[in-house]
Amino acid sequence: MRIVVIFLSVCVSSIASEDSSDKWPHWPAYQKTPLQEIRPQVWRAEEDVIDGWDWSLPPSVMPASNGLMAIQRCNNLHKDLTAFLEPLNLPMNQTVTLWIRWKELEPVEGVYRFDLLRERIEEAEKMGYHVVLRILCSATIFAPEWLDSYDIPYRTEHWKPHREIVNYDVASPAFHKRYLKLIHALGASGIPQMDRLQGAFLGYASPSYGDEGIGPHGVNPDDVPHVIERLNAWAGAFEGVEHKVFMGGLSDYGLNLGFGIRRGFVEMFLYHIPDESIGQQLDEAGYLWVDESASILRNSAFHGEENEEYEESWATSKSNFRFGPNTDSFVYRYFTSNLRLLQMRCNYVLYNSFSVLPEQMVWVGQSVGRTVENTPDIWCALRESYIRSSGAVKNFERWLYQRDTSGFETVPAVRIDHAIEMWMVENGKYYDYIARKGQRIGLAIDDRWCGNRPVDVAVKVTYFDEGSGTVRVRAGDQERSFVLRETGALKTATFFLYNVEFSAKNLEYDIVFEGLECEPTLSFVRVIRLDK
């Protein structure tokens, strides 16, 4: 459906935040669910209204082939994975990340143990896991001891974390030459072509664990000769499967080689707005939209995030209370970060080996890696936040779009406070609105999803039961309704529409919610294809 491009300004409603003891009432209390206990939300084949969120998909929905859910991590090349990995029966591509130190792969100069790496990948396949490889090279704790004999200087880091990491100067000829030999040997081993190896991390050096970045700090990596040589070495090693390589920082040269990228801070769910390199754009009215012509999306490259900082230790002085003084806000942060990484069209995400919102996590696993042509559902999270550099940022959308036009004006509603003052947020506006309110709220479906032909769908609308009266739902050429009863609760109504035509023609929207005696407050709308 065509997207309406007439924009009106909206007023920000002044809604008082909840009492500090109950700031995040619409999500369950913090609790870590082990992997083996995680289950998808049950699909219900009848129209109904339930309390809370609904992440269900039809049982026939399987994950996308390139959608990876990294839920286990192994950092020992000598560890048998068949005794480590848990067999899971979930509709997602469970993935193990192998954090392998250079010293394990090349304990003696010129003697490589790619036989052990091959064994680990084969063991993962036997257990039903995909593999993402992360070879750690630059820190002295990762590099082989025999490098000491070459008198390689150390890097001077641009910042110091709470732990001391010493890195070799990776630009020095002695280090650089032997690093390139390692990558050439990796290519010669045939491991890059193994089917179960789905990704390989190309980093640089950093004062934190993980060889973060892609080149020297503060310099365009594409202007640095030794960085270009590193990128070319990886391209040679992964010839024909360049899409498996993902960088720890942005390099246009690397993107042009077919490489992807992995950021690692979606826990701060409002960062990288806007960001042209990954297609994150803001229009004049503040709506966040995705430019799918960005090379990382256009070329279906590896596009990753990490949503993993949810252990209790993050709410301690040891971690400088990074996300607040306690875990009370963690589930909300996890919930919102999951929506954001899908809004960014990621095809890889690194999690903990547990979940604090397990049903949503399974839904993410069924969604990552999808395109508009093969996604089982499309959705719109009606919300608003405030970015220091850009002002209001409206909605997280995935091929279902809400826009204000004349007669369809909305205001942000239901304020949720942040647990901390995030640096990218506008000063004094450390909160999100997680819904939009209006007499009539209109949404448009991306034409590519249903192809302007009749389809069978389920429509799920998550709303706040505020006010009283009937809300009429017009979806394509059909109508349904639900009733507001002033309970104040968060609810989800489900409607099944058969042979419905989403072709607005002269109308502005494919789906319209209209309050007959009230103003509906909508938080999340999802449209799900029902395959015969």
PDB file of N, CA and C in Angstrom, residues 116-188:
ATOM      1  N   LEU A 116      41.387 -29.131  14.862  1.00  0.00           N
ATOM      2  CA  LEU A 116      40.547 -28.996  16.056  1.00  0.00           C
ATOM      3  C   LEU A 116      39.353 -28.089  15.793  1.00  0.00           C
ATOM      4  N   LEU A 117      39.569 -27.019  15.060  1.00  0.00           N
ATOM      5  CA  LEU A 117      38.464 -26.111  14.740  1.00  0.00           C
ATOM      6  C   LEU A 117      37.423 -26.829  13.890  1.00  0.00           C
ATOM      7  N   ARG A 118      37.865 -27.621  12.946  1.00  0.00           N
ATOM      8  CA  ARG A 118      36.933 -28.387  12.129  1.00  0.00           C
ATOM      9  C   ARG A 118      36.115 -29.354  13.006  1.00  0.00           C
ATOM     10  N   GLU A 119      36.773 -29.993  13.955  1.00  0.00           N
ATOM     11  CA  GLU A 119      36.070 -30.901  14.873  1.00  0.00           C
ATOM     12  C   GLU A 119      34.972 -30.167  15.640  1.00  0.00           C
ATOM     13  N   ARG A 120      35.292 -28.969  16.139  1.00  0.00           N
ATOM     14  CA  ARG A 120      34.300 -28.218  16.912  1.00  0.00           C
ATOM     15  C   ARG A 120      33.087 -27.879  16.039  1.00  0.00           C
ATOM     16  N   ILE A 121      33.326 -27.475  14.799  1.00  0.00           N
ATOM     17  CA  ILE A 121      32.212 -27.127  13.906  1.00  0.00           C
ATOM     18  C   ILE A 121      31.369 -28.358  13.606  1.00  0.00           C
ATOM     19  N   GLU A 122      32.008 -29.476  13.387  1.00  0.00           N
ATOM     20  CA  GLU A 122      31.273 -30.716  13.124  1.00  0.00           C
ATOM     21  C   GLU A 122      30.475 -31.159  14.348  1.00  0.00           C
ATOM     22  N   GLU A 123      31.022 -30.969  15.536  1.00  0.00           N
ATOM     23  CA  GLU A 123      30.287 -31.300  16.760  1.00  0.00           C
ATOM     24  C   GLU A 123      29.054 -30.410  16.919  1.00  0.00           C
ATOM     25  N   ALA A 124      29.221 -29.130  16.608  1.00  0.00           N
ATOM     26  CA  ALA A 124      28.080 -28.215  16.685  1.00  0.00           C
ATOM     27  C   ALA A 124      26.987 -28.652  15.723  1.00  0.00           C
ATOM     28  N   GLU A 125      27.364 -29.021  14.523  1.00  0.00           N
ATOM     29  CA  GLU A 125      26.376 -29.485  13.546  1.00  0.00           C
ATOM     30  C   GLU A 125      25.647 -30.715  14.060  1.00  0.00           C
ATOM     31  N   LYS A 126      26.364 -31.629  14.677  1.00  0.00           N
ATOM     32  CA  LYS A 126      25.747 -32.831  15.233  1.00  0.00           C
ATOM     33  C   LYS A 126      24.705 -32.495  16.284  1.00  0.00           C
ATOM     34  N   MET A 127      24.924 -31.402  17.020  1.00  0.00           N
ATOM     35  CA  MET A 127      23.999 -30.985  18.078  1.00  0.00           C
ATOM     36  C   MET A 127      22.904 -30.055  17.552  1.00  0.00           C
ATOM     37  N   GLY A 128      22.900 -29.798  16.242  1.00  0.00           N
ATOM     38  CA  GLY A 128      21.862 -28.958  15.649  1.00  0.00           C
ATOM     39  C   GLY A 128      22.136 -27.480  15.735  1.00  0.00           C
ATOM     40  N   TYR A 129      23.407 -27.090  15.896  1.00  0.00           N
ATOM     41  CA  TYR A 129      23.775 -25.682  16.035  1.00  0.00           C
ATOM     42  C   TYR A 129      24.510 -25.188  14.791  1.00  0.00           C
ATOM     43  N   HIS A 130      24.311 -23.912  14.491  1.00  0.00           N
ATOM     44  CA  HIS A 130      25.155 -23.205  13.543  1.00  0.00           C
ATOM     45  C   HIS A 130      26.339 -22.621  14.322  1.00  0.00           C
ATOM     46  N   VAL A 131      27.348 -22.151  13.583  1.00  0.00           N
ATOM     47  CA  VAL A 131      28.580 -21.676  14.211  1.00  0.00           C
ATOM     48  C   VAL A 131      28.941 -20.299  13.677  1.00  0.00           C
ATOM     49  N   VAL A 132      29.347 -19.419  14.579  1.00  0.00           N
ATOM     50  CA  VAL A 132      29.958 -18.137  14.237  1.00  0.00           C
ATOM     51  C   VAL A 132      31.333 -18.106  14.887  1.00  0.00           C
ATOM     52  N   LEU A 133      32.340 -17.788  14.103  1.00  0.00           N
ATOM     53  CA  LEU A 133      33.730 -17.852  14.552  1.00  0.00           C
ATOM     54  C   LEU A 133      34.262 -16.463  14.871  1.00  0.00           C
ATOM     55  N   ARG A 134      34.943 -16.369  15.997  1.00  0.00           N
ATOM     56  CA  ARG A 134      35.586 -15.108  16.373  1.00  0.00           C
ATOM     57  C   ARG A 134      37.015 -15.418  16.816  1.00  0.00           C
ATOM     58  N   ILE A 135      37.959 -15.185  15.922  1.00  0.00           N
ATOM     59  CA  ILE A 135      39.364 -15.418  16.246  1.00  0.00           C
ATOM     60  C   ILE A 135      39.920 -14.161  16.899  1.00  0.00           C
ATOM     61  N   LEU A 136      40.468 -14.309  18.102  1.00  0.00           N
ATOM     62  CA  LEU A 136      40.988 -13.191  18.889  1.00  0.00           C
ATOM     63  C   LEU A 136      42.503 -13.183  18.783  1.00  0.00           C
ATOM     64  N   CYS A 137      43.047 -12.074  18.335  1.00  0.00           N
ATOM     65  CA  CYS A 137      44.463 -12.034  17.967  1.00  0.00           C
ATOM     66  C   CYS A 137      45.280 -10.956  18.655  1.00  0.00           C
ATOM     67  N   SER A 138      44.736  -9.776  18.860  1.00  0.00           N
ATOM     68  CA  SER A 138      45.557  -8.596  19.103  1.00  0.00           C
ATOM     69  C   SER A 138      46.069  -8.465  20.531  1.00  0.00           C
ATOM     70  N   ALA A 139      45.287  -8.874  21.511  1.00  0.00           N
ATOM     71  CA  ALA A 139      45.713  -8.739  22.902  1.00  0.00           C
ATOM     72  C   ALA A 139      46.789  -9.754  23.231  1.00  0.00           C
ATOM     73  N   THR A 140      47.665  -9.384  24.128  1.00  0.00           N
ATOM     74  CA  THR A 140      48.747 -10.297  24.507  1.00  0.00           C
ATOM     75  C   THR A 140      48.212 -11.576  25.136  1.00  0.00           C
ATOM     76  N   ILE A 141      47.028 -11.517  25.725  1.00  0.00           N
ATOM     77  CA  ILE A 141      46.446 -12.721  26.323  1.00  0.00           C
ATOM     78  C   ILE A 141      45.864 -13.658  25.264  1.00  0.00           C
ATOM     79  N   PHE A 142      45.695 -13.169  24.033  1.00  0.00           N
ATOM     80  CA  PHE A 142      45.174 -13.977  22.935  1.00  0.00           C
ATOM     81  C   PHE A 142      46.273 -14.465  21.996  1.00  0.00           C
ATOM     82  N   ALA A 143      47.305 -13.672  21.840  1.00  0.00           N
ATOM     83  CA  ALA A 143      48.332 -13.949  20.835  1.00  0.00           C
ATOM     84  C   ALA A 143      49.266 -15.069  21.302  1.00  0.00           C
ATOM     85  N   PRO A 144      49.913 -15.750  20.372  1.00  0.00           N
ATOM     86  CA  PRO A 144      50.845 -16.823  20.738  1.00  0.00           C
ATOM     87  C   PRO A 144      52.058 -16.282  21.497  1.00  0.00           C
ATOM     88  N   GLU A 145      52.576 -17.110  22.416  1.00  0.00           N
ATOM     89  CA  GLU A 145      53.748 -16.688  23.178  1.00  0.00           C
ATOM     90  C   GLU A 145      54.960 -16.478  22.282  1.00  0.00           C
ATOM     91  N   TRP A 146      55.032 -17.225  21.174  1.00  0.00           N
ATOM     92  CA  TRP A 146      56.222 -17.105  20.321  1.00  0.00           C
ATOM     93  C   TRP A 146      56.354 -15.725  19.678  1.00  0.00           C
ATOM     94  N   LEU A 147      55.239 -14.908  19.686  1.00  0.00           N
ATOM     95  CA  LEU A 147      55.355 -13.545  19.169  1.00  0.00           C
ATOM     96  C   LEU A 147      56.270 -12.678  20.024  1.00  0.00           C
ATOM     97  N   ASP A 148      56.478 -13.085  21.292  1.00  0.00           N
ATOM     98  CA  ASP A 148      57.340 -12.290  22.177  1.00  0.00           C
ATOM     99  C   ASP A 148      58.746 -12.147  21.622  1.00  0.00           C
ATOM    100  N   SER A 149      59.179 -13.128  20.866  1.00  0.00           N
ATOM    101  CA  SER A 149      60.561 -13.116  20.377  1.00  0.00           C
ATOM    102  C   SER A 149      60.783 -12.084  19.282  1.00  0.00           C
ATOM    103  N   TYR A 150      59.714 -11.482  18.780  1.00  0.00           N
ATOM    104  CA  TYR A 150      59.846 -10.521  17.688  1.00  0.00           C
ATOM    105  C   TYR A 150      59.868  -9.065  18.173  1.00  0.00           C
ATOM    106  N   ASP A 151      59.862  -8.877  19.467  1.00  0.00           N
ATOM    107  CA  ASP A 151      60.002  -7.528  20.035  1.00  0.00           C
ATOM    108  C   ASP A 151      59.007  -6.536  19.424  1.00  0.00           C
ATOM    109  N   ILE A 152      57.732  -6.943  19.408  1.00  0.00           N
ATOM    110  CA  ILE A 152      56.668  -6.120  18.816  1.00  0.00           C
ATOM    111  C   ILE A 152      56.215  -5.080  19.848  1.00  0.00           C
ATOM    112  N   PRO A 153      56.107  -3.821  19.469  1.00  0.00           N
ATOM    113  CA  PRO A 153      55.652  -2.796  20.428  1.00  0.00           C
ATOM    114  C   PRO A 153      54.174  -2.964  20.768  1.00  0.00           C
ATOM    115  N   TYR A 154      53.761  -2.321  21.866  1.00  0.00           N
ATOM    116  CA  TYR A 154      52.370  -2.353  22.294  1.00  0.00           C
ATOM    117  C   TYR A 154      51.643  -1.084  21.837  1.00  0.00           C
ATOM    118  N   ARG A 155      50.328  -1.206  21.703  1.00  0.00           N
ATOM    119  CA  ARG A 155      49.496  -0.055  21.361  1.00  0.00           C
ATOM    120  C   ARG A 155      49.296   0.849  22.564  1.00  0.00           C
ATOM    121  N   THR A 156      49.140   2.126  22.295  1.00  0.00           N
ATOM    122  CA  THR A 156      48.683   3.065  23.317  1.00  0.00           C
ATOM    123  C   THR A 156      47.191   3.264  23.108  1.00  0.00           C
ATOM    124  N   GLU A 157      46.385   2.803  24.051  1.00  0.00           N
ATOM    125  CA  GLU A 157      44.942   2.814  23.855  1.00  0.00           C
ATOM    126  C   GLU A 157      44.358   4.204  24.079  1.00  0.00           C
ATOM    127  N   HIS A 158      43.258   4.477  23.401  1.00  0.00           N
ATOM    128  CA  HIS A 158      42.634   5.794  23.499  1.00  0.00           C
ATOM    129  C   HIS A 158      41.742   5.917  24.723  1.00  0.00           C
ATOM    130  N   TRP A 159      41.446   4.796  25.380  1.00  0.00           N
ATOM    131  CA  TRP A 159      40.701   4.839  26.644  1.00  0.00           C
ATOM    132  C   TRP A 159      41.001   3.574  27.419  1.00  0.00           C
ATOM    133  N   LYS A 160      40.721   3.605  28.695  1.00  0.00           N
ATOM    134  CA  LYS A 160      40.999   2.462  29.555  1.00  0.00           C
ATOM    135  C   LYS A 160      39.698   1.955  30.164  1.00  0.00           C
ATOM    136  N   PRO A 161      39.403   0.671  29.995  1.00  0.00           N
ATOM    137  CA  PRO A 161      38.221   0.102  30.647  1.00  0.00           C
ATOM    138  C   PRO A 161      38.531  -0.223  32.103  1.00  0.00           C
ATOM    139  N   HIS A 162      37.601  -0.908  32.759  1.00  0.00           N
ATOM    140  CA  HIS A 162      37.832  -1.238  34.161  1.00  0.00           C
ATOM    141  C   HIS A 162      38.804  -2.405  34.307  1.00  0.00           C
ATOM    142  N   ARG A 163      39.161  -3.031  33.194  1.00  0.00           N
ATOM    143  CA  ARG A 163      40.156  -4.090  33.225  1.00  0.00           C
ATOM    144  C   ARG A 163      41.287  -3.713  32.274  1.00  0.00           C
ATOM    145  N   GLU A 164      42.467  -4.163  32.573  1.00  0.00           N
ATOM    146  CA  GLU A 164      43.633  -3.797  31.786  1.00  0.00           C
ATOM    147  C   GLU A 164      43.849  -4.808  30.666  1.00  0.00           C
ATOM    148  N   ILE A 165      43.788  -4.337  29.429  1.00  0.00           N
ATOM    149  CA  ILE A 165      44.061  -5.155  28.259  1.00  0.00           C
ATOM    150  C   ILE A 165      45.233  -4.534  27.519  1.00  0.00           C
ATOM    151  N   VAL A 166      46.244  -5.327  27.249  1.00  0.00           N
ATOM    152  CA  VAL A 166      47.417  -4.857  26.518  1.00  0.00           C
ATOM    153  C   VAL A 166      47.379  -5.471  25.132  1.00  0.00           C
ATOM    154  N   ASN A 167      47.442  -4.627  24.102  1.00  0.00           N
ATOM    155  CA  ASN A 167      47.406  -5.079  22.725  1.00  0.00           C
ATOM    156  C   ASN A 167      48.744  -4.831  22.036  1.00  0.00           C
ATOM    157  N   TYR A 168      49.095  -5.784  21.192  1.00  0.00           N
ATOM    158  CA  TYR A 168      50.224  -5.538  20.306  1.00  0.00           C
ATOM    159  C   TYR A 168      49.873  -4.423  19.320  1.00  0.00           C
ATOM    160  N   ASP A 169      50.894  -3.742  18.832  1.00  0.00           N
ATOM    161  CA  ASP A 169      50.701  -2.791  17.747  1.00  0.00           C
ATOM    162  C   ASP A 169      50.498  -3.612  16.476  1.00  0.00           C
ATOM    163  N   VAL A 170      49.243  -3.763  16.072  1.00  0.00           N
ATOM    164  CA  VAL A 170      48.927  -4.666  14.963  1.00  0.00           C
ATOM    165  C   VAL A 170      49.440  -4.135  13.632  1.00  0.00           C
ATOM    166  N   ALA A 171      49.829  -2.862  13.576  1.00  0.00           N
ATOM    167  CA  ALA A 171      50.382  -2.299  12.345  1.00  0.00           C
ATOM    168  C   ALA A 171      51.862  -2.605  12.174  1.00  0.00           C
ATOM    169  N   SER A 172      52.509  -3.064  13.236  1.00  0.00           N
ATOM    170  CA  SER A 172      53.945  -3.331  13.131  1.00  0.00           C
ATOM    171  C   SER A 172      54.180  -4.471  12.141  1.00  0.00           C
ATOM    172  N   PRO A 173      55.218  -4.386  11.315  1.00  0.00           N
ATOM    173  CA  PRO A 173      55.454  -5.397  10.274  1.00  0.00           C
ATOM    174  C   PRO A 173      55.541  -6.818  10.818  1.00  0.00           C
ATOM    175  N   ALA A 174      56.170  -6.999  11.970  1.00  0.00           N
ATOM    176  CA  ALA A 174      56.337  -8.349  12.509  1.00  0.00           C
ATOM    177  C   ALA A 174      54.986  -8.974  12.859  1.00  0.00           C
ATOM    178  N   PHE A 175      54.089  -8.201  13.460  1.00  0.00           N
ATOM    179  CA  PHE A 175      52.761  -8.716  13.787  1.00  0.00           C
ATOM    180  C   PHE A 175      51.933  -8.881  12.520  1.00  0.00           C
ATOM    181  N   HIS A 176      51.909  -7.854  11.686  1.00  0.00           N
ATOM    182  CA  HIS A 176      51.047  -7.823  10.515  1.00  0.00           C
ATOM    183  C   HIS A 176      51.350  -8.996   9.571  1.00  0.00           C
ATOM    184  N   LYS A 177      52.619  -9.278   9.346  1.00  0.00           N
ATOM    185  CA  LYS A 177      53.020 -10.359   8.438  1.00  0.00           C
ATOM    186  C   LYS A 177      52.478 -11.694   8.926  1.00  0.00           C
ATOM    187  N   ARG A 178      52.590 -11.952  10.207  1.00  0.00           N
ATOM    188  CA  ARG A 178      52.184 -13.259  10.738  1.00  0.00           C
ATOM    189  C   ARG A 178      50.671 -13.362  10.896  1.00  0.00           C
ATOM    190  N   TYR A 179      50.018 -12.237  11.113  1.00  0.00           N
ATOM    191  CA  TYR A 179      48.552 -12.231  11.114  1.00  0.00           C
ATOM    192  C   TYR A 179      48.016 -12.591   9.731  1.00  0.00           C
ATOM    193  N   LEU A 180      48.589 -11.996   8.692  1.00  0.00           N
ATOM    194  CA  LEU A 180      48.144 -12.306   7.330  1.00  0.00           C
ATOM    195  C   LEU A 180      48.377 -13.780   7.000  1.00  0.00           C
ATOM    196  N   LYS A 181      49.478 -14.343   7.465  1.00  0.00           N
ATOM    197  CA  LYS A 181      49.744 -15.766   7.223  1.00  0.00           C
ATOM    198  C   LYS A 181      48.678 -16.633   7.887  1.00  0.00           C
ATOM    199  N   LEU A 182      48.235 -16.237   9.077  1.00  0.00           N
ATOM    200  CA  LEU A 182      47.175 -16.970   9.778  1.00  0.00           C
ATOM    201  C   LEU A 182      45.894 -16.971   8.954  1.00  0.00           C
ATOM    202  N   ILE A 183      45.515 -15.816   8.444  1.00  0.00           N
ATOM    203  CA  ILE A 183      44.259 -15.725   7.691  1.00  0.00           C
ATOM    204  C   ILE A 183      44.371 -16.480   6.368  1.00  0.00           C
ATOM    205  N   HIS A 184      45.527 -16.413   5.695  1.00  0.00           N
ATOM    206  CA  HIS A 184      45.726 -17.192   4.473  1.00  0.00           C
ATOM    207  C   HIS A 184      45.613 -18.688   4.769  1.00  0.00           C
ATOM    208  N   ALA A 185      46.183 -19.125   5.879  1.00  0.00           N
ATOM    209  CA  ALA A 185      46.112 -20.542   6.255  1.00  0.00           C
ATOM    210  C   ALA A 185      44.673 -20.957   6.571  1.00  0.00           C
ATOM    211  N   LEU A 186      43.911 -20.056   7.189  1.00  0.00           N
ATOM    212  CA  LEU A 186      42.499 -20.339   7.452  1.00  0.00           C
ATOM    213  C   LEU A 186      41.761 -20.587   6.141  1.00  0.00           C
ATOM    214  N   GLY A 187      42.026 -19.745   5.143  1.00  0.00           N
ATOM    215  CA  GLY A 187      41.392 -19.940   3.849  1.00  0.00           C
ATOM    216  C   GLY A 187      41.786 -21.258   3.212  1.00  0.00           C
ATOM    217  N   ALA A 188      43.066 -21.611   3.310  1.00  0.00           N
ATOM    218  CA  ALA A 188      43.550 -22.857   2.704  1.00  0.00           C
ATOM    219  C   ALA A 188      42.981 -24.088   3.389  1.00  0.00           C
TER     220      ALA A 188
END
